[in-house]
mmCIF file of C-alpha atoms in Angstrom:
data_model
loop_
_atom_site.group_PDB
_atom_site.id
_atom_site.type_symbol
_atom_site.label_atom_id
_atom_site.label_comp_id
_atom_site.label_asym_id
_atom_site.label_seq_id
_atom_site.Cartn_x
_atom_site.Cartn_y
_atom_site.Cartn_z
ATOM 1 C CA MET A 1 -27.849 31.904 -10.565
ATOM 2 C CA THR A 2 -27.406 32.408 -14.181
ATOM 3 C CA THR A 3 -29.709 30.674 -16.634
ATOM 4 C CA GLY A 4 -27.044 30.059 -19.363
ATOM 5 C CA GLY A 5 -25.463 27.097 -17.387
ATOM 6 C CA GLU A 6 -22.251 28.969 -16.554
ATOM 7 C CA PHE A 7 -21.386 29.878 -13.012
ATOM 8 C CA ALA A 8 -21.074 33.593 -11.979
ATOM 9 C CA PRO A 9 -19.658 34.435 -8.672
ATOM 10 C CA GLY A 10 -22.084 36.086 -6.280
ATOM 11 C CA SER A 11 -25.054 35.164 -8.381
ATOM 12 C CA PHE A 12 -26.741 32.682 -5.776
ATOM 13 C CA ASN A 13 -30.099 33.314 -4.694
ATOM 14 C CA ARG A 14 -30.420 34.012 -0.996
ATOM 15 C CA GLU A 15 -32.694 32.324 1.590
ATOM 16 C CA TRP A 16 -33.299 32.899 5.148
ATOM 17 C CA CYS A 17 -30.158 31.220 6.325
ATOM 18 C CA GLY A 18 -27.841 31.748 3.254
ATOM 19 C CA TYR A 19 -27.726 30.513 -0.265
ATOM 20 C CA GLN A 20 -29.854 27.837 -1.820
ATOM 21 C CA ARG A 21 -28.106 24.547 -1.230
ATOM 22 C CA ARG A 22 -29.142 23.199 -4.666
ATOM 23 C CA GLU A 23 -27.634 25.914 -6.492
ATOM 24 C CA VAL A 24 -24.433 25.806 -4.623
ATOM 25 C CA ASP A 25 -24.197 21.902 -5.307
ATOM 26 C CA ALA A 26 -24.885 22.489 -9.062
ATOM 27 C CA ALA A 27 -22.162 25.127 -9.345
ATOM 28 C CA ILE A 28 -19.681 22.948 -7.426
ATOM 29 C CA LYS A 29 -20.456 20.067 -9.732
ATOM 30 C CA GLN A 30 -20.091 22.226 -12.743
ATOM 31 C CA LEU A 31 -16.722 23.495 -11.610
ATOM 32 C CA THR A 32 -15.455 20.081 -10.753
ATOM 33 C CA GLU A 33 -16.373 18.794 -14.137
ATOM 34 C CA ARG A 34 -14.690 21.700 -15.727
ATOM 35 C CA LEU A 35 -11.657 21.019 -13.676
ATOM 36 C CA GLU A 36 -11.418 17.407 -14.604
ATOM 37 C CA GLN A 37 -11.762 18.133 -18.199
ATOM 38 C CA LEU A 38 -8.967 20.753 -18.003
ATOM 39 C CA THR A 39 -6.739 18.270 -16.083
ATOM 40 C CA THR A 40 -7.342 15.694 -18.759
ATOM 41 C CA ASP A 41 -6.364 18.132 -21.470
ATOM 42 C CA ARG A 42 -3.163 19.230 -19.602
ATOM 43 C CA ASP A 43 -2.155 15.526 -19.179
ATOM 44 C CA ALA A 44 -2.788 14.719 -22.832
ATOM 45 C CA ALA A 45 -0.803 17.916 -23.942
ATOM 46 C CA LEU A 46 2.132 16.877 -21.481
ATOM 47 C CA ALA A 47 2.193 13.442 -22.968
ATOM 48 C CA THR A 48 2.269 14.698 -26.556
ATOM 49 C CA ALA A 49 4.921 17.072 -25.676
ATOM 50 C CA ASP A 50 7.000 14.280 -24.121
ATOM 51 C CA ASP A 51 6.468 12.135 -27.252
ATOM 52 C CA VAL A 52 7.534 14.995 -29.474
ATOM 53 C CA THR A 53 10.592 15.762 -27.178
ATOM 54 C CA ARG A 54 11.738 12.165 -27.468
ATOM 55 C CA GLU A 55 11.246 12.019 -31.206
ATOM 56 C CA LEU A 56 13.213 15.234 -31.623
ATOM 57 C CA GLU A 57 15.953 13.923 -29.413
ATOM 58 C CA ALA A 58 16.122 10.627 -31.408
ATOM 59 C CA ALA A 59 16.328 12.557 -34.650
ATOM 60 C CA ARG A 60 19.090 14.666 -33.340
ATOM 61 C CA ALA A 61 21.040 11.717 -32.174
ATOM 62 C CA GLU A 62 20.471 10.021 -35.508
ATOM 63 C CA LEU A 63 21.635 13.092 -37.290
ATOM 64 C CA ALA A 64 24.691 13.440 -35.102
ATOM 65 C CA GLU A 65 25.794 9.807 -35.826
ATOM 66 C CA TYR A 66 25.318 10.240 -39.526
ATOM 67 C CA ARG A 67 27.540 13.169 -39.442
ATOM 68 C CA MET A 68 30.105 11.205 -37.428
ATOM 69 C CA LEU A 69 29.883 8.376 -39.941
ATOM 70 C CA HIS A 70 30.510 10.672 -42.982
ATOM 71 C CA ALA A 71 33.176 12.845 -41.363
ATOM 72 C CA GLY A 72 36.420 12.620 -43.013
ATOM 73 C CA TYR A 73 35.044 10.883 -46.144
ATOM 74 C CA SER A 74 34.691 12.147 -49.595
ATOM 75 C CA LYS A 75 31.421 13.605 -50.618
ATOM 76 C CA GLU A 76 31.462 12.206 -54.056
ATOM 77 C CA ASN A 77 31.706 8.571 -52.662
ATOM 78 C CA THR A 78 28.021 8.396 -51.518
ATOM 79 C CA VAL A 79 27.775 4.646 -51.971
ATOM 80 C CA SER A 80 30.407 3.848 -49.198
ATOM 81 C CA GLY A 81 28.504 6.307 -47.021
ATOM 82 C CA THR A 82 25.275 4.625 -47.664
ATOM 83 C CA ILE A 83 26.661 1.382 -46.822
ATOM 84 C CA ARG A 84 28.161 2.524 -43.529
ATOM 85 C CA TYR A 85 24.859 4.175 -42.514
ATOM 86 C CA LEU A 86 22.817 0.842 -43.237
ATOM 87 C CA MET A 87 25.429 -1.030 -41.225
ATOM 88 C CA HIS A 88 25.187 1.445 -38.334
ATOM 89 C CA VAL A 89 21.500 1.244 -38.572
ATOM 90 C CA ALA A 90 21.415 -2.465 -38.532
ATOM 91 C CA ARG A 91 23.849 -2.514 -35.595
ATOM 92 C CA GLN A 92 21.606 -0.171 -33.602
ATOM 93 C CA LYS A 93 18.671 -2.369 -34.290
ATOM 94 C CA ALA A 94 20.366 -5.477 -33.131
ATOM 95 C CA GLU A 95 21.355 -3.679 -29.971
ATOM 96 C CA LYS A 96 17.817 -2.469 -29.336
ATOM 97 C CA GLU A 97 16.495 -5.976 -29.976
ATOM 98 C CA GLU A 98 19.066 -7.523 -27.597
ATOM 99 C CA GLN A 99 18.223 -4.961 -25.008
ATOM 100 C CA ALA A 100 14.453 -5.590 -25.427
ATOM 101 C CA ALA A 101 15.119 -9.435 -25.132
ATOM 102 C CA HIS A 102 17.156 -8.769 -21.854
ATOM 103 C CA GLU A 103 14.439 -6.677 -20.461
ATOM 104 C CA ARG A 104 11.815 -9.115 -21.333
ATOM 105 C CA SER A 105 13.735 -12.059 -19.819
ATOM 106 C CA GLU A 106 14.217 -9.906 -16.570
ATOM 107 C CA GLU A 107 10.377 -9.184 -16.546
ATOM 108 C CA LEU A 108 9.571 -12.852 -16.943
ATOM 109 C CA LEU A 109 12.235 -13.666 -14.176
ATOM 110 C CA ARG A 110 10.434 -11.082 -11.947
ATOM 111 C CA GLN A 111 7.102 -12.529 -12.792
ATOM 112 C CA ALA A 112 8.255 -15.926 -12.042
ATOM 113 C CA ARG A 113 9.707 -14.902 -8.672
ATOM 114 C CA GLU A 114 6.395 -13.114 -7.881
ATOM 115 C CA ILE A 115 4.363 -16.202 -8.778
ATOM 116 C CA ALA A 116 6.707 -18.347 -6.631
ATOM 117 C CA HIS A 117 6.350 -15.924 -3.792
ATOM 118 C CA ARG A 118 2.623 -15.809 -3.939
ATOM 119 C CA GLN A 119 2.478 -19.605 -4.146
ATOM 120 C CA ALA A 120 4.775 -19.924 -1.086
ATOM 121 C CA VAL A 121 2.468 -17.603 0.735
ATOM 122 C CA LEU A 122 -0.623 -19.417 -0.320
ATOM 123 C CA LEU A 123 1.013 -22.727 0.756
ATOM 124 C CA ASP A 124 1.921 -21.138 4.154
ATOM 125 C CA GLU A 125 -1.611 -19.694 4.565
ATOM 126 C CA THR A 126 -2.998 -23.183 3.623
ATOM 127 C CA GLU A 127 -0.879 -24.861 6.113
ATOM 128 C CA GLN A 128 -1.772 -22.387 8.924
ATOM 129 C CA GLU A 129 -5.496 -22.903 8.067
ATOM 130 C CA THR A 130 -5.127 -26.652 8.188
ATOM 131 C CA GLN A 131 -3.223 -26.343 11.481
ATOM 132 C CA ARG A 132 -6.038 -24.077 12.764
ATOM 133 C CA ARG A 133 -8.860 -26.402 11.685
ATOM 134 C CA LEU A 134 -6.980 -29.400 13.026
ATOM 135 C CA ALA A 135 -6.610 -27.588 16.309
ATOM 136 C CA GLU A 136 -10.362 -26.643 16.183
ATOM 137 C CA ALA A 137 -11.381 -30.228 15.543
ATOM 138 C CA ASP A 138 -9.195 -31.595 18.345
ATOM 139 C CA ARG A 139 -10.671 -29.011 20.738
ATOM 140 C CA ARG A 140 -14.077 -29.823 19.557
ATOM 141 C CA ALA A 141 -13.520 -33.665 19.955
ATOM 142 C CA ARG A 142 -12.071 -33.028 23.471
ATOM 143 C CA GLU A 143 -15.207 -30.985 24.403
ATOM 144 C CA ILE A 144 -17.460 -33.671 22.978
ATOM 145 C CA VAL A 145 -15.583 -36.370 25.075
ATOM 146 C CA ALA A 146 -15.725 -34.278 28.246
ATOM 147 C CA ASP A 147 -19.428 -33.699 27.731
ATOM 148 C CA ALA A 148 -20.064 -37.321 27.105
ATOM 149 C CA THR A 149 -17.992 -38.222 30.191
ATOM 150 C CA ALA A 150 -19.734 -35.728 32.358
ATOM 151 C CA GLN A 151 -23.153 -36.993 31.175
ATOM 152 C CA ALA A 152 -22.093 -40.664 31.689
ATOM 153 C CA ARG A 153 -20.944 -39.743 35.297
ATOM 154 C CA ALA A 154 -24.158 -37.962 35.940
ATOM 155 C CA ILE A 155 -26.166 -40.918 34.629
ATOM 156 C CA ALA A 156 -24.100 -43.257 36.731
ATOM 157 C CA ALA A 157 -24.653 -41.193 39.841
ATOM 158 C CA ASP A 158 -28.265 -41.094 39.163
ATOM 159 C CA LEU A 159 -28.482 -44.816 38.741
ATOM 160 C CA VAL A 160 -26.571 -45.263 42.071
ATOM 161 C CA GLU A 161 -29.107 -43.122 43.807
ATOM 162 C CA ARG A 162 -31.968 -44.819 42.348
ATOM 163 C CA ARG A 163 -30.438 -48.227 43.458
ATOM 164 C CA LYS A 164 -30.270 -46.763 46.965
ATOM 165 C CA VAL A 165 -33.779 -45.731 46.801
ATOM 166 C CA LEU A 166 -34.844 -49.144 45.538
ATOM 167 C CA ASP A 167 -32.894 -50.918 48.238
ATOM 168 C CA ARG A 168 -34.538 -48.825 51.014
ATOM 169 C CA TRP A 169 -38.004 -49.515 49.360
ATOM 170 C CA CYS A 170 -37.493 -53.142 49.311
ATOM 171 C CA ALA A 171 -36.119 -53.148 52.767
ATOM 172 C CA GLN A 172 -39.348 -51.356 54.022
ATOM 173 C CA LEU A 173 -41.504 -53.717 52.206
ATOM 174 C CA GLY A 174 -39.685 -56.838 53.081
ATOM 175 C CA ILE A 175 -39.098 -58.066 49.685
ATOM 176 C CA PRO A 176 -35.844 -59.336 48.211
ATOM 177 C CA VAL A 177 -33.662 -56.802 46.208
ATOM 178 C CA PRO A 178 -33.531 -57.688 42.533
ATOM 179 C CA ARG A 179 -30.293 -58.779 41.022
ATOM 180 C CA GLU A 180 -28.627 -57.383 38.213
ATOM 181 C CA ASP A 181 -30.015 -60.163 35.775
ATOM 182 C CA ASP A 182 -33.505 -59.989 36.997
ATOM 183 C CA THR A 183 -34.252 -56.460 37.382
ATOM 184 C CA ASP A 184 -37.091 -56.725 34.671
ATOM 185 C CA GLU A 185 -38.936 -59.494 36.766
ATOM 186 C CA PRO A 186 -41.302 -58.014 39.313
ATOM 187 C CA PRO A 187 -40.603 -58.822 42.867
ATOM 188 C CA THR A 188 -42.305 -61.703 44.558
ATOM 189 C CA LEU A 189 -43.712 -61.650 48.253
ATOM 190 C CA ALA A 190 -41.680 -63.907 50.508
ATOM 191 C CA ALA A 191 -43.767 -66.931 52.009
ATOM 192 C CA PRO A 192 -44.259 -67.095 55.662
ATOM 193 C CA ALA A 193 -41.943 -69.241 57.642
ATOM 194 C CA THR A 194 -44.748 -71.284 59.392
ATOM 195 C CA ALA A 195 -48.461 -71.516 58.691
ATOM 196 C CA PRO A 196 -50.763 -69.799 61.295
ATOM 197 C CA PRO A 197 -52.670 -72.420 63.536
ATOM 198 C CA PRO A 198 -56.293 -73.197 62.480
ATOM 199 C CA PRO A 199 -58.989 -71.442 64.215
ATOM 200 C CA THR A 200 -60.649 -73.249 67.252
ATOM 201 C CA THR A 201 -64.346 -73.752 67.692
ATOM 202 C CA ALA A 202 -66.161 -71.538 70.104
ATOM 203 C CA PRO A 203 -67.452 -73.300 73.349
ATOM 204 C CA PRO A 204 -71.267 -73.826 73.467
ATOM 205 C CA ALA A 205 -73.224 -71.075 74.906
ATOM 206 C CA PRO A 206 -74.758 -71.526 78.488
ATOM 207 C CA SER A 207 -78.380 -72.533 78.615
ATOM 208 C CA PRO A 208 -80.868 -69.686 79.511
ATOM 209 C CA PRO A 209 -83.051 -69.976 82.588
ATOM 210 C CA ALA A 210 -86.641 -71.436 82.275
ATOM 211 C CA ASP A 211 -88.372 -68.169 82.723
ATOM 212 C CA ALA A 212 -86.382 -66.383 79.900
ATOM 213 C CA PRO A 213 -88.228 -65.174 76.758
ATOM 214 C CA PRO A 214 -87.847 -67.018 73.555
ATOM 215 C CA GLN A 215 -84.822 -66.023 71.486
ATOM 216 C CA PRO A 216 -85.455 -64.664 67.860
ATOM 217 C CA ALA A 217 -84.514 -66.967 64.964
ATOM 218 C CA PRO A 218 -80.974 -66.474 63.638
ATOM 219 C CA THR A 219 -80.545 -64.307 60.509
ATOM 220 C CA ALA A 220 -78.413 -65.165 57.689
ATOM 221 C CA PRO A 221 -75.035 -63.299 57.670
ATOM 222 C CA PRO A 222 -74.443 -60.562 55.004
ATOM 223 C CA PRO A 223 -72.350 -61.800 51.928
ATOM 224 C CA GLY A 224 -68.711 -61.990 52.755
ATOM 225 C CA GLY A 225 -69.365 -61.381 56.491
ATOM 226 C CA PRO A 226 -68.355 -63.847 59.318
ATOM 227 C CA ALA A 227 -70.955 -66.439 59.985
ATOM 228 C CA GLN A 228 -72.804 -65.959 63.375
ATOM 229 C CA ALA A 229 -73.519 -68.979 65.562
ATOM 230 C CA ALA A 230 -77.136 -69.797 66.298
ATOM 231 C CA PRO A 231 -78.304 -69.293 69.826
ATOM 232 C CA ALA A 232 -78.780 -72.548 71.814
ATOM 233 C CA ALA A 233 -82.187 -73.957 72.506
ATOM 234 C CA PRO A 234 -83.726 -73.699 75.858
ATOM 235 C CA ALA A 235 -83.107 -76.474 78.196
ATOM 236 C CA ALA A 236 -86.820 -77.223 78.779
ATOM 237 C CA SER A 237 -87.430 -77.464 75.090
ATOM 238 C CA ALA A 238 -84.675 -79.981 74.904
ATOM 239 C CA ALA A 239 -85.951 -81.778 77.922
ATOM 240 C CA ASP A 240 -89.455 -82.028 76.365
ATOM 241 C CA GLY A 241 -88.160 -83.342 73.008
ATOM 242 C CA SER A 242 -86.488 -86.084 74.919
#
């Protein structure tokens, strides 16, 4: 690789697997920039040549027209030739302005058609987007209604199942099933049909024999327990007392 900044073929430093990649990239970049500069200069030269060619053709056409205007006329009468030339130039200028106006009107008409076409396309796209959004909203609404209906059916089925369980529970406990208007009130136990008969008094205990040992005194029953009947006194004691 040369140090002067210019590319020289075959001047890359070699490495184990070939040339150095940085030097190759730098050389390619330099050649690319040079090629772009030459291309720009060429395009500018061609454009300048085209402009010069058009100006030369216009000058030749103007010279030919001037010669045609002055053909057959006396060279001494320069005033009439100048007037004819001025009239010819004015006529050409008017024709050019008319052509420019016609081209301008055609361009405006083309732009108006393009704008109308774009607006029509935009309206069509807007209508399509509106239809798409309406369809999406309708589909979403149907999904919401379907989900709500499914949830309502599931809740209704669950309520029916719970009512069946409540009916079985009430039937097992022997309590009335709550109605729809008093489901919040607690269930009440049903009163018995007939009151149970009062308990009867136990018959007196038989008298113990005369030679029986004395019985211990009766003890008080525990709290809440049934009352125990006191043992009967011996018959002998009863007889002595009488």
